[in-house]
Every structure is written in C-alpha cells, then in structure tokens.
Amino acid sequence: AGAVCDATPAFNVRGLHDAGVTSLCWSNTPGEEHAFVSGSYDESVRLWDLRSLKGPVSTTAVGGGVWRLKWHPTRPLIAVAAMHNGAHLLDVSNHATASIVAGGSYTRHTSMAYGIDWCHSDPSMGMGVGNGGGDGG
C-alpha cells in the first residue's frame, strides 16, 4: 500500500500556513490512518488529525521552506526535504510534541534539497535526499 503523498489538498488549508503549501502526506502507520502532515514555504511541518480539522495537532519548525514530505512505511517518522536547510527526520509518535529526531538532520548541502525518500533496500530504512544541483546530494 504505502503512504499517499501529493500536492492536492483534501481540504482547504488556506490561511492555516503562513505561506504556500507544498506537500501533503498521509500516514500508513497501523492505527494512525487518520493522521497526515502538511509542509509549506513558511518553514514548518504541521501534523493533522482528520477526525478534528479545527487546527493542527502540532507544528514543527524545520527552516528553509519545506518542499517534500515522506512518511516512513511502518513507523511514525517523517522525512522532510527543507529546501534551504537540508533534510530532517521528524518523530511523530507523540502527536502533541512532534520533533526533529536527535542526529536526524543533514544540512551540509551546497544546493537546495528538493526530494526525499526512504531507502527500501536498506534494512535500517535510512532516508535519501535529492537536489537539483551537482553537489552529489
């Protein structure tokens, strides 16, 4: 199955971020099918619960403008491509306090981070970052 990630909003997020929304990604973690995240040029990732859309459950500042989000296939982790601030790994196991995992950031890019995915051939399920530049990732 896998998480469904696209840029087509299922509801109106206008005004719920301070800038344009660039990515939405729904959870595929068992028991968490009601959760999804949104990322924006406002440099934040917001965690939502479909059962109550009055506002985000939590907001995490990642810096650099969020370009892509990717939910881990089996765990409550989100890989984030933050254009001008590299890549980050968010732990969303506690919805109210979603946070960047200690040691879960890579900010040594010399160009922007535009893509993110999980390395499915690696048993540890590490994340890979893509960019539009020639700095080798």
Coordinates of N, CA and C in Angstrom, one line a residue:
A1 N 0.8 -1.2 0.0 CA 0.0 0.0 0.0 C 0.9 1.2 0.0
G2 N 1.4 1.6 1.2 CA 2.2 2.8 1.2 C 1.5 4.1 1.5
A3 N 2.2 5.1 2.0 CA 1.6 6.4 2.2 C 1.2 7.1 1.0
V4 N 0.2 7.8 1.0 CA -0.2 8.6 -0.2 C 0.3 10.0 0.0
C5 N 1.1 10.5 -0.9 CA 1.7 11.8 -0.8 C 1.5 12.5 -2.1
D6 N 0.9 13.7 -2.0 CA 0.7 14.5 -3.2 C 0.6 16.0 -2.8
A7 N 0.4 16.8 -3.8 CA 0.2 18.3 -3.5 C -1.2 18.7 -3.7
T8 N -2.2 17.8 -3.8 CA -3.6 18.1 -4.0 C -4.3 18.1 -2.6
P9 N -4.7 19.3 -2.1 CA -5.3 19.3 -0.8 C -6.7 18.6 -0.7
A10 N -6.9 17.8 0.3 CA -8.2 17.2 0.5 C -9.2 18.1 1.2
F11 N -8.7 19.2 1.8 CA -9.5 20.2 2.4 C -8.8 21.5 2.2
N12 N -9.4 22.6 2.5 CA -8.8 23.9 2.3 C -7.8 24.3 3.4
V13 N -6.5 24.3 3.1 CA -5.6 24.7 4.2 C -5.2 26.2 4.1
R14 N -5.9 26.9 3.2 CA -5.6 28.3 3.1 C -5.7 29.0 4.4
G15 N -4.7 29.8 4.7 CA -4.6 30.5 6.0 C -4.1 29.7 7.2
L16 N -4.0 28.4 7.0 CA -3.5 27.5 8.1 C -2.0 27.4 8.1
H17 N -1.3 27.9 7.0 CA 0.1 28.0 7.0 C 0.3 29.5 6.6
D18 N 1.5 30.0 6.9 CA 1.8 31.4 6.6 C 2.3 31.7 5.2
A19 N 2.4 30.6 4.4 CA 2.9 30.7 3.0 C 2.3 29.5 2.3
G20 N 2.6 29.4 1.0 CA 2.1 28.3 0.2 C 2.4 26.9 0.7
V21 N 1.4 26.0 0.6 CA 1.5 24.6 1.0 C 2.2 23.9 -0.2
T22 N 3.3 23.2 0.1 CA 4.0 22.5 -1.0 C 3.8 21.0 -1.0
S23 N 3.4 20.4 0.2 CA 3.4 19.0 0.3 C 2.4 18.5 1.3
L24 N 1.6 17.4 1.0 CA 0.8 16.8 2.0 C 1.1 15.3 1.9
C25 N 1.1 14.6 3.1 CA 1.4 13.2 3.1 C 0.6 12.6 4.2
W26 N -0.1 11.5 3.9 CA -1.0 10.8 4.8 C -0.2 9.6 5.4
S27 N -0.5 9.3 6.7 CA 0.1 8.2 7.4 C -0.3 6.8 6.8
N28 N 0.6 5.9 6.9 CA 0.2 4.5 6.6 C 0.6 3.6 7.8
T29 N 1.0 4.3 8.9 CA 1.3 3.5 10.1 C 0.1 2.9 10.7
P30 N 0.1 1.6 11.0 CA -1.1 1.0 11.5 C -1.7 1.7 12.7
G31 N -3.0 2.0 12.7 CA -3.6 2.7 13.8 C -3.5 4.2 13.7
E32 N -2.8 4.7 12.7 CA -2.6 6.2 12.5 C -3.1 6.7 11.2
E33 N -4.0 5.9 10.6 CA -4.5 6.3 9.2 C -5.2 7.6 9.2
H34 N -5.6 8.2 10.4 CA -6.3 9.4 10.5 C -5.3 10.6 10.5
A35 N -4.0 10.4 10.5 CA -3.0 11.4 10.6 C -2.4 11.8 9.3
F36 N -2.1 13.1 9.1 CA -1.3 13.5 7.9 C -0.6 14.7 8.3
V37 N 0.4 15.0 7.4 CA 1.3 16.2 7.6 C 1.2 17.1 6.4
S38 N 1.4 18.4 6.7 CA 1.5 19.4 5.6 C 2.8 20.2 5.8
G39 N 3.4 20.5 4.6 CA 4.6 21.3 4.7 C 4.4 22.5 3.8
S40 N 5.2 23.6 4.1 CA 4.9 24.9 3.5 C 6.2 25.7 3.3
Y41 N 6.2 26.7 2.4 CA 7.2 27.6 2.3 C 7.5 28.4 3.6
D42 N 6.5 28.3 4.6 CA 6.7 29.0 5.8 C 7.6 28.3 6.8
E43 N 8.3 27.3 6.3 CA 9.4 26.5 7.0 C 8.8 25.7 8.1
S44 N 7.6 25.3 8.1 CA 7.0 24.4 9.1 C 6.3 23.2 8.6
V45 N 6.3 22.2 9.4 CA 5.6 20.9 9.2 C 4.5 20.9 10.2
R46 N 3.2 20.7 9.7 CA 2.1 20.7 10.7 C 1.5 19.3 10.6
L47 N 1.3 18.7 11.8 CA 0.6 17.4 11.9 C -0.8 17.6 12.2
W48 N -1.7 16.8 11.4 CA -3.1 17.0 11.5 C -3.8 15.7 11.8
D49 N -5.0 15.8 12.4 CA -5.8 14.6 12.7 C -7.1 14.8 11.9
L50 N -7.4 13.9 11.0 CA -8.6 14.0 10.1 C -9.9 14.0 10.9
R51 N -9.9 13.5 12.2 CA -11.1 13.5 13.0 C -11.4 14.8 13.6
S52 N -10.5 15.8 13.5 CA -10.7 17.1 14.1 C -9.8 18.1 13.3
L53 N -10.3 18.8 12.3 CA -9.6 19.7 11.5 C -9.6 21.1 11.9
K54 N -9.9 21.4 13.1 CA -10.0 22.8 13.6 C -8.6 23.5 13.6
G55 N -7.6 22.7 13.7 CA -6.3 23.3 13.7 C -5.3 22.1 13.8
P56 N -4.0 22.4 13.5 CA -3.0 21.3 13.6 C -2.8 20.8 15.0
V57 N -2.5 19.5 15.1 CA -2.2 18.9 16.4 C -0.8 19.4 16.9
S58 N 0.1 19.6 16.0 CA 1.4 20.2 16.4 C 2.0 20.8 15.1
T59 N 3.0 21.7 15.4 CA 3.7 22.4 14.4 C 5.2 22.3 14.7
T60 N 6.0 22.0 13.7 CA 7.4 21.9 13.9 C 8.2 22.7 12.9
A61 N 9.0 23.6 13.4 CA 9.8 24.5 12.5 C 11.0 23.7 12.1
V62 N 11.2 23.6 10.7 CA 12.4 22.9 10.2 C 13.3 23.8 9.5
G63 N 12.9 25.1 9.2 CA 13.8 26.0 8.5 C 13.9 25.7 7.0
G64 N 14.2 26.7 6.2 CA 14.5 26.6 4.8 C 13.3 26.4 3.9
G65 N 12.1 26.3 4.3 CA 11.0 26.0 3.4 C 10.8 24.5 3.1
V66 N 9.7 24.0 3.4 CA 9.5 22.5 3.2 C 9.1 22.3 1.8
W67 N 9.8 21.4 1.1 CA 9.5 21.0 -0.3 C 8.8 19.7 -0.4
R68 N 9.3 18.7 0.3 CA 8.7 17.3 0.2 C 8.6 16.7 1.6
L69 N 7.6 15.8 1.8 CA 7.5 15.0 3.0 C 7.3 13.6 2.6
K70 N 7.8 12.7 3.4 CA 7.6 11.2 3.1 C 7.5 10.5 4.5
W71 N 6.3 9.9 4.7 CA 6.0 9.1 5.9 C 6.8 7.8 5.8
H72 N 7.4 7.4 6.9 CA 8.1 6.1 6.9 C 7.0 5.0 6.7
P73 N 7.4 3.9 6.0 CA 6.4 2.9 5.6 C 5.8 2.1 6.8
T74 N 6.5 2.1 8.0 CA 5.9 1.3 9.1 C 6.1 2.0 10.4
R75 N 6.8 3.1 10.5 CA 7.0 3.7 11.8 C 6.5 5.2 11.8
P76 N 6.3 5.8 12.9 CA 5.8 7.2 13.0 C 6.9 8.2 12.8
L77 N 7.5 8.1 11.6 CA 8.6 9.1 11.3 C 8.3 9.7 10.0
I78 N 8.7 11.0 9.8 CA 8.5 11.8 8.6 C 9.9 12.2 8.1
A79 N 10.2 12.0 6.9 CA 11.4 12.5 6.3 C 11.0 13.8 5.6
V80 N 11.8 14.9 5.8 CA 11.5 16.2 5.3 C 12.6 16.7 4.5
A81 N 12.3 17.2 3.3 CA 13.2 17.9 2.4 C 12.9 19.4 2.6
A82 N 13.8 20.1 3.3 CA 13.6 21.5 3.6 C 14.6 22.3 2.7
M83 N 14.1 22.9 1.7 CA 14.9 23.4 0.6 C 16.2 24.0 1.0
H84 N 16.2 25.1 1.8 CA 17.4 25.8 2.1 C 18.1 25.3 3.4
N85 N 17.5 24.3 4.0 CA 18.0 23.8 5.3 C 18.2 22.3 5.3
G86 N 18.5 21.7 4.2 CA 18.8 20.2 4.1 C 17.6 19.3 4.4
A87 N 17.9 18.2 5.1 CA 16.9 17.2 5.4 C 16.8 16.9 6.8
H88 N 15.6 16.6 7.3 CA 15.3 16.3 8.7 C 14.4 15.1 8.9
L89 N 14.5 14.5 10.0 CA 13.7 13.3 10.4 C 12.9 13.7 11.6
L90 N 11.5 13.7 11.4 CA 10.6 14.1 12.5 C 10.0 12.8 13.1
D91 N 10.0 12.8 14.4 CA 9.4 11.8 15.2 C 8.0 12.2 15.6
V92 N 6.9 11.6 15.1 CA 5.6 12.0 15.3 C 4.8 10.9 16.2
S93 N 5.6 10.1 16.9 CA 5.0 9.1 17.8 C 4.1 9.7 18.9
N94 N 4.5 10.9 19.3 CA 3.7 11.7 20.3 C 3.2 12.9 19.5
H95 N 1.9 12.8 19.0 CA 1.4 13.8 18.2 C 1.5 15.2 18.7
A96 N 1.4 15.4 20.0 CA 1.4 16.8 20.5 C 2.8 17.4 20.6
T97 N 3.8 16.6 20.5 CA 5.1 17.1 20.6 C 6.0 16.6 19.4
A98 N 5.5 16.6 18.2 CA 6.3 16.2 17.1 C 7.6 16.9 17.1
S99 N 8.8 16.3 16.9 CA 10.0 16.9 17.0 C 11.1 16.3 16.0
I100 N 12.1 17.1 15.8 CA 13.2 16.6 15.0 C 14.0 15.6 15.8
V101 N 14.3 14.4 15.3 CA 15.0 13.4 15.9 C 16.4 13.8 16.2
A102 N 17.0 13.6 17.4 CA 18.4 13.9 17.7 C 19.3 13.2 16.6
G103 N 20.1 14.0 16.0 CA 21.0 13.5 15.0 C 20.3 13.2 13.7
G104 N 19.1 13.6 13.6 CA 18.3 13.3 12.4 C 18.2 14.5 11.4
S105 N 19.3 15.3 11.3 CA 19.3 16.4 10.3 C 20.6 16.3 9.5
Y106 N 20.4 16.6 8.2 CA 21.6 16.8 7.3 C 21.5 18.1 6.7
T107 N 22.4 19.0 7.0 CA 22.3 20.4 6.5 C 23.6 20.8 5.7
R108 N 24.4 19.8 5.2 CA 25.6 20.1 4.5 C 25.5 20.3 3.0
H109 N 24.2 20.4 2.6 CA 24.0 20.6 1.1 C 24.6 21.9 0.7
T110 N 25.1 22.0 -0.5 CA 25.6 23.2 -1.1 C 24.5 23.8 -2.0
S111 N 23.5 23.0 -2.2 CA 22.3 23.5 -3.0 C 21.1 23.1 -2.3
M112 N 19.9 23.3 -2.9 CA 18.6 23.1 -2.2 C 18.2 21.6 -2.2
A113 N 17.6 21.2 -1.2 CA 17.0 19.8 -1.0 C 15.6 19.8 -1.6
Y114 N 15.4 19.1 -2.7 CA 14.1 19.1 -3.3 C 13.3 17.8 -3.1
G115 N 14.1 16.7 -2.9 CA 13.5 15.4 -2.8 C 13.8 14.6 -1.6
I116 N 13.0 13.7 -1.2 CA 13.3 12.9 0.0 C 12.6 11.5 -0.2
D117 N 13.2 10.4 0.3 CA 12.5 9.1 0.3 C 13.3 8.2 1.2
W118 N 12.6 7.1 1.5 CA 13.2 6.1 2.4 C 14.0 5.1 1.5
C119 N 15.1 4.6 2.0 CA 15.9 3.6 1.2 C 15.3 2.2 1.5
H120 N 14.5 1.7 0.6 CA 13.8 0.5 0.9 C 14.7 -0.7 0.8
S121 N 15.8 -0.6 0.2 CA 16.7 -1.8 0.1 C 17.6 -1.9 1.4
D122 N 17.6 -0.9 2.2 CA 18.4 -0.9 3.5 C 17.5 -1.4 4.6
P123 N 17.9 -2.5 5.3 CA 17.0 -2.9 6.5 C 16.8 -1.9 7.5
S124 N 17.7 -0.9 7.7 CA 17.5 0.1 8.7 C 16.6 1.2 8.2
M125 N 16.2 1.2 6.9 CA 15.3 2.1 6.3 C 15.8 3.6 6.4
G126 N 17.1 3.8 6.1 CA 17.6 5.1 6.1 C 16.9 6.0 5.1
M127 N 17.1 7.3 5.1 CA 16.5 8.2 4.1 C 17.5 8.7 3.2
G128 N 17.1 9.0 2.0 CA 17.9 9.6 0.9 C 17.4 11.0 0.5
V129 N 18.3 11.9 0.2 CA 17.9 13.2 -0.1 C 18.3 13.5 -1.6
G130 N 17.5 14.2 -2.3 CA 17.8 14.6 -3.7 C 17.8 16.1 -3.8
N131 N 18.6 16.6 -4.8 CA 18.6 18.0 -5.0 C 18.7 18.3 -6.5
G132 N 18.6 19.5 -6.9 CA 18.7 19.9 -8.3 C 20.1 20.3 -8.7
G133 N 21.0 20.3 -7.7 CA 22.4 20.8 -8.0 C 23.3 19.6 -8.3
G134 N 24.6 20.0 -8.4 CA 25.6 19.0 -8.8 C 26.5 18.7 -7.6
D135 N 26.0 18.9 -6.4 CA 26.9 18.7 -5.2 C 27.0 17.2 -4.7
G136 N 26.3 16.4 -5.5 CA 26.3 15.0 -5.1 C 25.4 14.6 -4.0
G137 N 24.5 15.5 -3.6 CA 23.4 15.1 -2.6 C 23.9 15.5 -1.3

